[in-house]
mmCIF file with all atom_site columns, C-alpha atoms in Angstrom:
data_model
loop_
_atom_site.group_PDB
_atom_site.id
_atom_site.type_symbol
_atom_site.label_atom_id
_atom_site.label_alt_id
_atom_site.label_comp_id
_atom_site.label_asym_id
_atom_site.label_entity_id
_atom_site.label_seq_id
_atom_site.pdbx_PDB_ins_code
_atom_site.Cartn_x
_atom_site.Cartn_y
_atom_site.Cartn_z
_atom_site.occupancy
_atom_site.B_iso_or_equiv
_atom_site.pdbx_formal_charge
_atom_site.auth_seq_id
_atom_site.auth_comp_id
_atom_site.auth_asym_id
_atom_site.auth_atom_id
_atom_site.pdbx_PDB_model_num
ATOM 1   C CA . UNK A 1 1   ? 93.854  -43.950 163.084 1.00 87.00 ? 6   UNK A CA 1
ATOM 2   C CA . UNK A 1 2   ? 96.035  -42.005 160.549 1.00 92.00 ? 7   UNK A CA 1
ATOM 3   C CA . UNK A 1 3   ? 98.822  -41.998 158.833 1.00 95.00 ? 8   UNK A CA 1
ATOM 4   C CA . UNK A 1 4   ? 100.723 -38.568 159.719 1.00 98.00 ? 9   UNK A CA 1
ATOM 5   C CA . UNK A 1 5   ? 103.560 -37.056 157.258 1.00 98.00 ? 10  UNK A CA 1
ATOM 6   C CA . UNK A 1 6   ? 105.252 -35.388 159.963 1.00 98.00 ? 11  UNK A CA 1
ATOM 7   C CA . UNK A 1 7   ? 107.898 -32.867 158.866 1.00 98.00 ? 12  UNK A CA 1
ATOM 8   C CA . UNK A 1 8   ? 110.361 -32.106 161.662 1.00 97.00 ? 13  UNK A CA 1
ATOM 9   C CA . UNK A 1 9   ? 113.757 -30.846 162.341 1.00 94.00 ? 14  UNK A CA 1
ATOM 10  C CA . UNK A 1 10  ? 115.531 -34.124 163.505 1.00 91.00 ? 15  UNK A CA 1
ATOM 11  C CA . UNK A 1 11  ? 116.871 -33.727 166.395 1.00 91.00 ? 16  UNK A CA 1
ATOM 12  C CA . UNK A 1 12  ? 114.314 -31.313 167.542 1.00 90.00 ? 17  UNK A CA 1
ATOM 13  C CA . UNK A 1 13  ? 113.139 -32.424 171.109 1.00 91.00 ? 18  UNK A CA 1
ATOM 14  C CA . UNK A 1 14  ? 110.052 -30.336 170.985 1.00 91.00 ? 19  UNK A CA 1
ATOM 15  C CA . UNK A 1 15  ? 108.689 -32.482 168.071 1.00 94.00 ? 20  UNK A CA 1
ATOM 16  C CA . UNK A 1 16  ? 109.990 -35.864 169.642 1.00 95.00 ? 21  UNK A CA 1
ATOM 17  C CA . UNK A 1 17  ? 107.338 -34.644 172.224 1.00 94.00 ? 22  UNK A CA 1
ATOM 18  C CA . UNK A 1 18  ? 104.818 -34.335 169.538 1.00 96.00 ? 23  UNK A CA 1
ATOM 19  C CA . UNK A 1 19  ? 105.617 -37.649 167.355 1.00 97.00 ? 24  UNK A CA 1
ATOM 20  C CA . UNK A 1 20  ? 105.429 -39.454 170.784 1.00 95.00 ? 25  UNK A CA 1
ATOM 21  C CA . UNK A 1 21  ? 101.639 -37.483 171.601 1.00 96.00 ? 26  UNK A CA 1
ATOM 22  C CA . UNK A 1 22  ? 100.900 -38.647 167.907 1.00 97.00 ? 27  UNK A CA 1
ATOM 23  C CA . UNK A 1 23  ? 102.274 -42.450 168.440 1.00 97.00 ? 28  UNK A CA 1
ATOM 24  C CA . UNK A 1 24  ? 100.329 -42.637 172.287 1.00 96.00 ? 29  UNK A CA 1
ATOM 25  C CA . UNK A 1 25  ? 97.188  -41.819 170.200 1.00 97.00 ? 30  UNK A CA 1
ATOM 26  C CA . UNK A 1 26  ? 97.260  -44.545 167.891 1.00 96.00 ? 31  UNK A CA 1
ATOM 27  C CA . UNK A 1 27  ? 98.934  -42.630 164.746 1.00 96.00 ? 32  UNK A CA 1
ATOM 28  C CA . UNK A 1 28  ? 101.231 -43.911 162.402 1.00 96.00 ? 33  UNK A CA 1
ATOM 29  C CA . UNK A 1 29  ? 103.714 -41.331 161.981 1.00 97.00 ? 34  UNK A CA 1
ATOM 30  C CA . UNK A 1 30  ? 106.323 -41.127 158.695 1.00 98.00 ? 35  UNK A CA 1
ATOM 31  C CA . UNK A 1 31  ? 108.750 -38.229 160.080 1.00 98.00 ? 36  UNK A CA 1
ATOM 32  C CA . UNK A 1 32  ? 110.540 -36.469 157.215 1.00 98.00 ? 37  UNK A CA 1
ATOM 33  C CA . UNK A 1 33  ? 113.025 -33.888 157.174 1.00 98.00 ? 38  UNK A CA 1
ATOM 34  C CA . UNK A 1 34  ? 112.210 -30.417 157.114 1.00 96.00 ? 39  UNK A CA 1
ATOM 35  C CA . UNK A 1 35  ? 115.843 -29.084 156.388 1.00 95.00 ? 40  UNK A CA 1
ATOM 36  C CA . UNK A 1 36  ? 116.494 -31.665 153.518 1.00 96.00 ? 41  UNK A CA 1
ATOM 37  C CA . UNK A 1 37  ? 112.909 -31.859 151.777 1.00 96.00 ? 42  UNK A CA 1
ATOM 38  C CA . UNK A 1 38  ? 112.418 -30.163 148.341 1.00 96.00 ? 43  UNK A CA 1
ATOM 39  C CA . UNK A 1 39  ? 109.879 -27.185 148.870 1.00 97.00 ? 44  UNK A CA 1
ATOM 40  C CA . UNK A 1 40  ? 108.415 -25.462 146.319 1.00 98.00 ? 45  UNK A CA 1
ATOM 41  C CA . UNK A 1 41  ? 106.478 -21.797 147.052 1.00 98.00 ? 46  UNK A CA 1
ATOM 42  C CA . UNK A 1 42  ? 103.272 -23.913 145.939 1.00 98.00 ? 47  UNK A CA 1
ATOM 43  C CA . UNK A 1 43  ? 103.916 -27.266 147.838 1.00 98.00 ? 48  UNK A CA 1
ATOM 44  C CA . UNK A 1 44  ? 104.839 -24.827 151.238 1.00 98.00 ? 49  UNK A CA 1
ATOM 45  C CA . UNK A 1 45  ? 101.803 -22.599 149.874 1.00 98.00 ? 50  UNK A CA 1
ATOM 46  C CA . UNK A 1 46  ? 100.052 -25.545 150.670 1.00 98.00 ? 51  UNK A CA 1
ATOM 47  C CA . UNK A 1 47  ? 100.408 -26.092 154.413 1.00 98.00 ? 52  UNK A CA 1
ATOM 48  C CA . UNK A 1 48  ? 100.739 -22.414 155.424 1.00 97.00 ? 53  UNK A CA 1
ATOM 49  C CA . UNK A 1 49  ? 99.001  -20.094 152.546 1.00 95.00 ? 54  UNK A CA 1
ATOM 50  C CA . UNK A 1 50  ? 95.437  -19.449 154.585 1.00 95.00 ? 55  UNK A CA 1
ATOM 51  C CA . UNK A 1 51  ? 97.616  -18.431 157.721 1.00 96.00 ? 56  UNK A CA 1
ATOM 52  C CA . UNK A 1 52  ? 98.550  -14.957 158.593 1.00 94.00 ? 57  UNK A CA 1
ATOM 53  C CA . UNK A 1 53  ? 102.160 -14.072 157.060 1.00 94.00 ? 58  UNK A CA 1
ATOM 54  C CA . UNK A 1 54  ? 103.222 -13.848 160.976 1.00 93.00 ? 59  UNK A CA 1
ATOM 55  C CA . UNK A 1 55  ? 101.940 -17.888 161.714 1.00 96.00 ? 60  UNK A CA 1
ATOM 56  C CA . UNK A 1 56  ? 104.179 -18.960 159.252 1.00 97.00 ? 61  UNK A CA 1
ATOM 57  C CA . UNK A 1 57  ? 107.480 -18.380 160.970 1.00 97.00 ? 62  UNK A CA 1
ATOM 58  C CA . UNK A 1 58  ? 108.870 -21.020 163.476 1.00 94.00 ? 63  UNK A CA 1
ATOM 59  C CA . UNK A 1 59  ? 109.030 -18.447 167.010 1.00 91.00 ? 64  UNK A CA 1
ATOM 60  C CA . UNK A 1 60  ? 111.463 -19.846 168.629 1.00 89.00 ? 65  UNK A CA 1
ATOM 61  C CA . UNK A 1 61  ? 114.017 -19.040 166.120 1.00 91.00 ? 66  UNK A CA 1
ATOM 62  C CA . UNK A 1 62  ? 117.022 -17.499 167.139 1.00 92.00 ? 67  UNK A CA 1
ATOM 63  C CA . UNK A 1 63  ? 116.421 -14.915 164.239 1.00 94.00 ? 68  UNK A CA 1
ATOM 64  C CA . UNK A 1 64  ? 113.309 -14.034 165.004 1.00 95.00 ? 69  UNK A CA 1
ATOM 65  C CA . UNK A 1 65  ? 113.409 -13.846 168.902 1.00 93.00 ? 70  UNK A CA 1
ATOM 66  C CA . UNK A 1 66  ? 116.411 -11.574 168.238 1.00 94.00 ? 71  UNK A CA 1
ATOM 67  C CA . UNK A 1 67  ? 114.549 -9.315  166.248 1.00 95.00 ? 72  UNK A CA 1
ATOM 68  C CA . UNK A 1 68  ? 116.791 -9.829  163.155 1.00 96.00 ? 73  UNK A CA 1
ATOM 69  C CA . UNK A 1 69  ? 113.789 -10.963 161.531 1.00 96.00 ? 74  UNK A CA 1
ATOM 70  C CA . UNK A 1 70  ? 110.397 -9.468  161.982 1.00 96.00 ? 75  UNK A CA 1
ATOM 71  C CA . UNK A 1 71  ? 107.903 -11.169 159.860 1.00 94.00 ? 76  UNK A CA 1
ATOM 72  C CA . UNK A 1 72  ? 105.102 -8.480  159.799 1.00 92.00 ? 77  UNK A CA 1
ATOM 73  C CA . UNK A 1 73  ? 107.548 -6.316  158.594 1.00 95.00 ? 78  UNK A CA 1
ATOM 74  C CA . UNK A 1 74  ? 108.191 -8.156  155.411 1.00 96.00 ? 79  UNK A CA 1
ATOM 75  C CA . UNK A 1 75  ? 106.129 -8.348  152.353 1.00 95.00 ? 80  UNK A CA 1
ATOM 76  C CA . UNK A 1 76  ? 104.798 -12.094 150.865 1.00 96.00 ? 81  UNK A CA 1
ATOM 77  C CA . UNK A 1 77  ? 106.790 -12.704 148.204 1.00 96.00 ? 82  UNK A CA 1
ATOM 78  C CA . UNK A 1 78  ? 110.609 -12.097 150.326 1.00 97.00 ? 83  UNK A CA 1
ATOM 79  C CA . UNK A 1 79  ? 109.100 -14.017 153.462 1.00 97.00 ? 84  UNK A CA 1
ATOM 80  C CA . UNK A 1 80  ? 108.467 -16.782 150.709 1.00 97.00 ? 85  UNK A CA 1
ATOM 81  C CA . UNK A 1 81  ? 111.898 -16.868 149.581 1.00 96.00 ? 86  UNK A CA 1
ATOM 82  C CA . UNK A 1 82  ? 113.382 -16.238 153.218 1.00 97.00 ? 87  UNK A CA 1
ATOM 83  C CA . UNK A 1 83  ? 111.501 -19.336 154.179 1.00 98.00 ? 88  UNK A CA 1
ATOM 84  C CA . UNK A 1 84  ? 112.304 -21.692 151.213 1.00 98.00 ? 89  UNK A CA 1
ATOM 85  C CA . UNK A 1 85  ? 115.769 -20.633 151.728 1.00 96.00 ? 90  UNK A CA 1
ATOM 86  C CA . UNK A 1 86  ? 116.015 -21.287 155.244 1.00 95.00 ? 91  UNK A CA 1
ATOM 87  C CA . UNK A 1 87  ? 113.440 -24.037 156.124 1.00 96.00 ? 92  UNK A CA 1
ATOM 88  C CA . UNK A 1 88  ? 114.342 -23.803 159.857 1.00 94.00 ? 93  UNK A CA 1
ATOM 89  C CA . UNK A 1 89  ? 112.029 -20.401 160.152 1.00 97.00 ? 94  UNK A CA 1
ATOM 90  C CA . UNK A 1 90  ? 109.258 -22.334 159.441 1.00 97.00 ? 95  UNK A CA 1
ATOM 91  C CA . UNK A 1 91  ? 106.903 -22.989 161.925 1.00 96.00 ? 96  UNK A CA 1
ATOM 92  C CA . UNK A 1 92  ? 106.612 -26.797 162.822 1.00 96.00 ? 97  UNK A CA 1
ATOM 93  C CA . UNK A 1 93  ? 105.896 -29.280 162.410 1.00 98.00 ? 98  UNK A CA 1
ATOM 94  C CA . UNK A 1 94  ? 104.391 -29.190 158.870 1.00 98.00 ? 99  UNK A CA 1
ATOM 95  C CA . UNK A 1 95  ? 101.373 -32.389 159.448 1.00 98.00 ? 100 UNK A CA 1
ATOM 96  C CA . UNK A 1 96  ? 99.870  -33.931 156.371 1.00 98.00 ? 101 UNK A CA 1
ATOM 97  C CA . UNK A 1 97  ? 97.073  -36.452 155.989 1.00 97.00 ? 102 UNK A CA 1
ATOM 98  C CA . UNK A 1 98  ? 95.439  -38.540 153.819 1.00 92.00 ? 103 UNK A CA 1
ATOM 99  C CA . UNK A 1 99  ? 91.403  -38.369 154.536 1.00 86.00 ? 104 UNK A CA 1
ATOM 100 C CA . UNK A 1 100 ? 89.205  -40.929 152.425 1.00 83.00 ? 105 UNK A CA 1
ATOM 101 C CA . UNK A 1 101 ? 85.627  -39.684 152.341 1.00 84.00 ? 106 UNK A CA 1
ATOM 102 C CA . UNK A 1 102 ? 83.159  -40.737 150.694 1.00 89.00 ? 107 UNK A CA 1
ATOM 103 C CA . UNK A 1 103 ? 83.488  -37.830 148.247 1.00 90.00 ? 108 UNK A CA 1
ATOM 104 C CA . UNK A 1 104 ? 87.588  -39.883 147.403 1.00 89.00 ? 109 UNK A CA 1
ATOM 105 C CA . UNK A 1 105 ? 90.703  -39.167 148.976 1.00 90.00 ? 110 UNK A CA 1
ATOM 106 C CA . UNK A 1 106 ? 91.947  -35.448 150.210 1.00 91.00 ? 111 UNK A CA 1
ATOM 107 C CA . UNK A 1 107 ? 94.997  -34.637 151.871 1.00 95.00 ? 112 UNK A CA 1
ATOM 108 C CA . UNK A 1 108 ? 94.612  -32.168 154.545 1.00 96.00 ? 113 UNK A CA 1
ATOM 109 C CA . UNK A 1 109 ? 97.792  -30.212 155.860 1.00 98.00 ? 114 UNK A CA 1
ATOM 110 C CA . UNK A 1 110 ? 98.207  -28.126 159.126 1.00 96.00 ? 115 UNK A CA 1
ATOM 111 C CA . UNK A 1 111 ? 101.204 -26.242 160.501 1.00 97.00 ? 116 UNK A CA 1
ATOM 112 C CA . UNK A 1 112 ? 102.032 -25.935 164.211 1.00 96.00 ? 117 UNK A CA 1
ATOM 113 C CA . UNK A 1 113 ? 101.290 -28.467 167.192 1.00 96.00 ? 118 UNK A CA 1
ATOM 114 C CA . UNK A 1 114 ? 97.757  -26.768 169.097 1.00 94.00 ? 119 UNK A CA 1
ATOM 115 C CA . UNK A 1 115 ? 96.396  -29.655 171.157 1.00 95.00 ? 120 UNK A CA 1
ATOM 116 C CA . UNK A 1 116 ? 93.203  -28.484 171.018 1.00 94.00 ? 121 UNK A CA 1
ATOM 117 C CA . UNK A 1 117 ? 93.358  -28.263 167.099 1.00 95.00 ? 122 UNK A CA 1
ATOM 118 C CA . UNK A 1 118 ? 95.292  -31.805 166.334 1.00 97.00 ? 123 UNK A CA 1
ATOM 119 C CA . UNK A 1 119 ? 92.673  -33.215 168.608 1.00 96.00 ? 124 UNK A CA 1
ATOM 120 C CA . UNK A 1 120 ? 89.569  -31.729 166.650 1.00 96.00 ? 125 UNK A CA 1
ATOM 121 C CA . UNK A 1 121 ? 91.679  -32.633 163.378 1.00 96.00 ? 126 UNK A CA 1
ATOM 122 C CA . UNK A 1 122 ? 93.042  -36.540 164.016 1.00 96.00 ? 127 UNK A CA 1
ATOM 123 C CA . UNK A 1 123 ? 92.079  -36.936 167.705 1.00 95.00 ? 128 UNK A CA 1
ATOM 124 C CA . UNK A 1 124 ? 94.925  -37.339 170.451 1.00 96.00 ? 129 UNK A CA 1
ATOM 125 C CA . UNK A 1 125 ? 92.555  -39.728 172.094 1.00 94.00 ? 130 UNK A CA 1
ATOM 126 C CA . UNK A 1 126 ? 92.773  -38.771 175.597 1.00 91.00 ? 131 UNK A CA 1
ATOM 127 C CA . UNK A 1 127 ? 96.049  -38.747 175.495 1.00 92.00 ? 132 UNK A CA 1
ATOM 128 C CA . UNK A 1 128 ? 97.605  -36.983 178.325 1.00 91.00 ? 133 UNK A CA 1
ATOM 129 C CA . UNK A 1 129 ? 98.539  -33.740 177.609 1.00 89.00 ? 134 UNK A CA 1
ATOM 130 C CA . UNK A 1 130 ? 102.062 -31.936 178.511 1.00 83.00 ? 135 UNK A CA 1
ATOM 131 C CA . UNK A 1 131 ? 101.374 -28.579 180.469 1.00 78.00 ? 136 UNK A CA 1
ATOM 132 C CA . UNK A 1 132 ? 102.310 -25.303 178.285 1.00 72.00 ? 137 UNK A CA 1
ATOM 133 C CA . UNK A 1 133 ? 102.304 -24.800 174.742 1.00 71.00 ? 138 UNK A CA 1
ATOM 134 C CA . UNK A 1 134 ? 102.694 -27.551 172.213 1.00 72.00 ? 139 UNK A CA 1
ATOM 135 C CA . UNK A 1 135 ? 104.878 -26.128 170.363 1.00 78.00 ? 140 UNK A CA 1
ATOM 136 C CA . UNK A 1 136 ? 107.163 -24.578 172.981 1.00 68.00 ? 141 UNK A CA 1
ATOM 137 C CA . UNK A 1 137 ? 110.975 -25.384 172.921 1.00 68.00 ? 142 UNK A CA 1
ATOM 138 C CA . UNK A 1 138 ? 111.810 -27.997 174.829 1.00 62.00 ? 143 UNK A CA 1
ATOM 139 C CA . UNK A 1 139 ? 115.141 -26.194 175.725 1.00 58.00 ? 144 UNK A CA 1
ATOM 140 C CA . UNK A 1 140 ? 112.729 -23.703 177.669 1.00 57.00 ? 145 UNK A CA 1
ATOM 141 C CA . UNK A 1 141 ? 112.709 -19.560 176.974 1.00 53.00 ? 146 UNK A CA 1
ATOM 142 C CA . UNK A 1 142 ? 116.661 -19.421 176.991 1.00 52.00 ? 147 UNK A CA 1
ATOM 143 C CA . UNK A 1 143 ? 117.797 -22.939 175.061 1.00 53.00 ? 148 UNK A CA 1
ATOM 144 C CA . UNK A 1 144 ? 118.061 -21.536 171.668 1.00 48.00 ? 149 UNK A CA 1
ATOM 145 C CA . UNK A 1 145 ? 119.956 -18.249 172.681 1.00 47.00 ? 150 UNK A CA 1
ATOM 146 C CA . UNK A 1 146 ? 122.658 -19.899 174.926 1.00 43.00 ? 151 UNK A CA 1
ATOM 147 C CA . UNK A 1 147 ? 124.140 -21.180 171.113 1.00 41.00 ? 152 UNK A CA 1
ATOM 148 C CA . UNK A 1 148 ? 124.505 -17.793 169.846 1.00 39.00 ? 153 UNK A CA 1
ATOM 149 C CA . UNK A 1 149 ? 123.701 -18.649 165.890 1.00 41.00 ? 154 UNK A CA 1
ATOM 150 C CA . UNK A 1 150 ? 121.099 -17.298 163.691 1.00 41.00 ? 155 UNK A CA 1
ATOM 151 C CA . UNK A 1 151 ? 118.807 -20.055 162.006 1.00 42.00 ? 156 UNK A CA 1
ATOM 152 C CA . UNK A 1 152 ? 119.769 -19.052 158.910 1.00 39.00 ? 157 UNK A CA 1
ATOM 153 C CA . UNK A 1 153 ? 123.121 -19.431 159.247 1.00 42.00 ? 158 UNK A CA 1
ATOM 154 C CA . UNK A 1 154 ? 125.459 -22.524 158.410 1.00 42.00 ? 159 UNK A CA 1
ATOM 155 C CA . UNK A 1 155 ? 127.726 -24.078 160.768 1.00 43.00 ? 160 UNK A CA 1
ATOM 156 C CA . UNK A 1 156 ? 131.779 -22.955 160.142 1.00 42.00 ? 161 UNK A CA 1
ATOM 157 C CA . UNK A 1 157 ? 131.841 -27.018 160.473 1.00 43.00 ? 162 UNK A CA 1
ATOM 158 C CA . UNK A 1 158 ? 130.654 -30.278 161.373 1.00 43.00 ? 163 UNK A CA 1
ATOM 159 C CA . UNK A 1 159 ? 132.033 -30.191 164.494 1.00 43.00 ? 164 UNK A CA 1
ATOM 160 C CA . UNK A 1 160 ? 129.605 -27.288 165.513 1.00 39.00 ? 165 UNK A CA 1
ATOM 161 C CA . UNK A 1 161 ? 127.153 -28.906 163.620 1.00 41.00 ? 166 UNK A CA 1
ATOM 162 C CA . UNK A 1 162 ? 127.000 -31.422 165.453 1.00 43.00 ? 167 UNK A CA 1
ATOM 163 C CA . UNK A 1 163 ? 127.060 -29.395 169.323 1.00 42.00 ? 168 UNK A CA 1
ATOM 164 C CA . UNK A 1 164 ? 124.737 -27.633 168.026 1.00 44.00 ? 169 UNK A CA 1
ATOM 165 C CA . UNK A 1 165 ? 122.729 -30.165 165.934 1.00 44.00 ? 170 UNK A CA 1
ATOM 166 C CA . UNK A 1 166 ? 119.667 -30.878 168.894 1.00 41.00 ? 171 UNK A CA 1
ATOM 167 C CA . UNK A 1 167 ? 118.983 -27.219 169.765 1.00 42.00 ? 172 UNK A CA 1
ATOM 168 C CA . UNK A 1 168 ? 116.721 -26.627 166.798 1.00 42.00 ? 173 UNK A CA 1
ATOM 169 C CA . UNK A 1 169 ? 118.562 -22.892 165.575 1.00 41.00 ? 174 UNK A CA 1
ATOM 170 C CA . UNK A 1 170 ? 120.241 -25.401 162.768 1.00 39.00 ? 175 UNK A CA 1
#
């Protein structure tokens, strides 16, 4: 089984649902914190570079399902800085994993939470499946927009932080 750097918003129920798929199958998974990791362009490049500009962004952001935000609207290099400034636009979870071959060791990265592709990739192992998309909010289509903050912004203070701290638009 693998070992599965799994970057996540804590607090995100959505990828609680996905660390628990990952955990059922037999994966060790090391979550780390999207929000508080050091990202360079390169080491984000990485995970999401051979996607489409559009694949990069998380969709259930409040910005973007506003409209505030239209990714195919903006050129590379400002999505790139929009998305190293505010790491809570990009899509998640970011996946990485450590592959020995018999060519040596290779870390392979994806984006995103397709059953169909983690189970080509790792293998969920039969693992029973949630209905829907894997990567839908767990709040449902309304959750995010009931808090009324962009992603992008910051909290006036903790104690909104912290309301708002499980409904993945901080």
């Amino acid at each position: 089984m693998a070992i599965v750097t799994f970057y996540e918003k804590p607090g995100c129920q959505g990828n609680l649902r996905q660390k628990k798929l990952l955990a059922a199958a037999g994966h060790t998974v090391r979550a780390r914190n999207l929000k508080t990791e050091t990202w360079s362009a390169d080491r984000l490049l990485a995970f999401i570079g051979k996607l489409e500009i559009g694949e990069w962004f998380n969709r259930n952001a409040p910005a973007l399902k506003s409209g505030d935000i239209v990714p195919e609207n903006l050129g590379f290099e400002e999505v790139l800085h929009l998305l190293l400034d505010n790491p809570l636009l990009i899509r998640r979870p970011l996946m990485e994993v450590e592959k020995v071959t018999e060519r040596g060791t290779r870390i392979e990265r994806r984006v995103g939470f397709d059953y169909a592709a983690v189970d080509a990739w790792i293998g969920l192992n039969n693992v029973a499946l949630p209905d829907g998309d894997g990567e839908a909010c767990a709040h449902g289509a309304e959750g995010h927009d009931s808090c009324g903050r962009a992603a992008y912004e910051k909290p006036a203070d903790k104690d909104e932080e912290s309301r708002h701290g499980r409904c993945g638009a901080h």
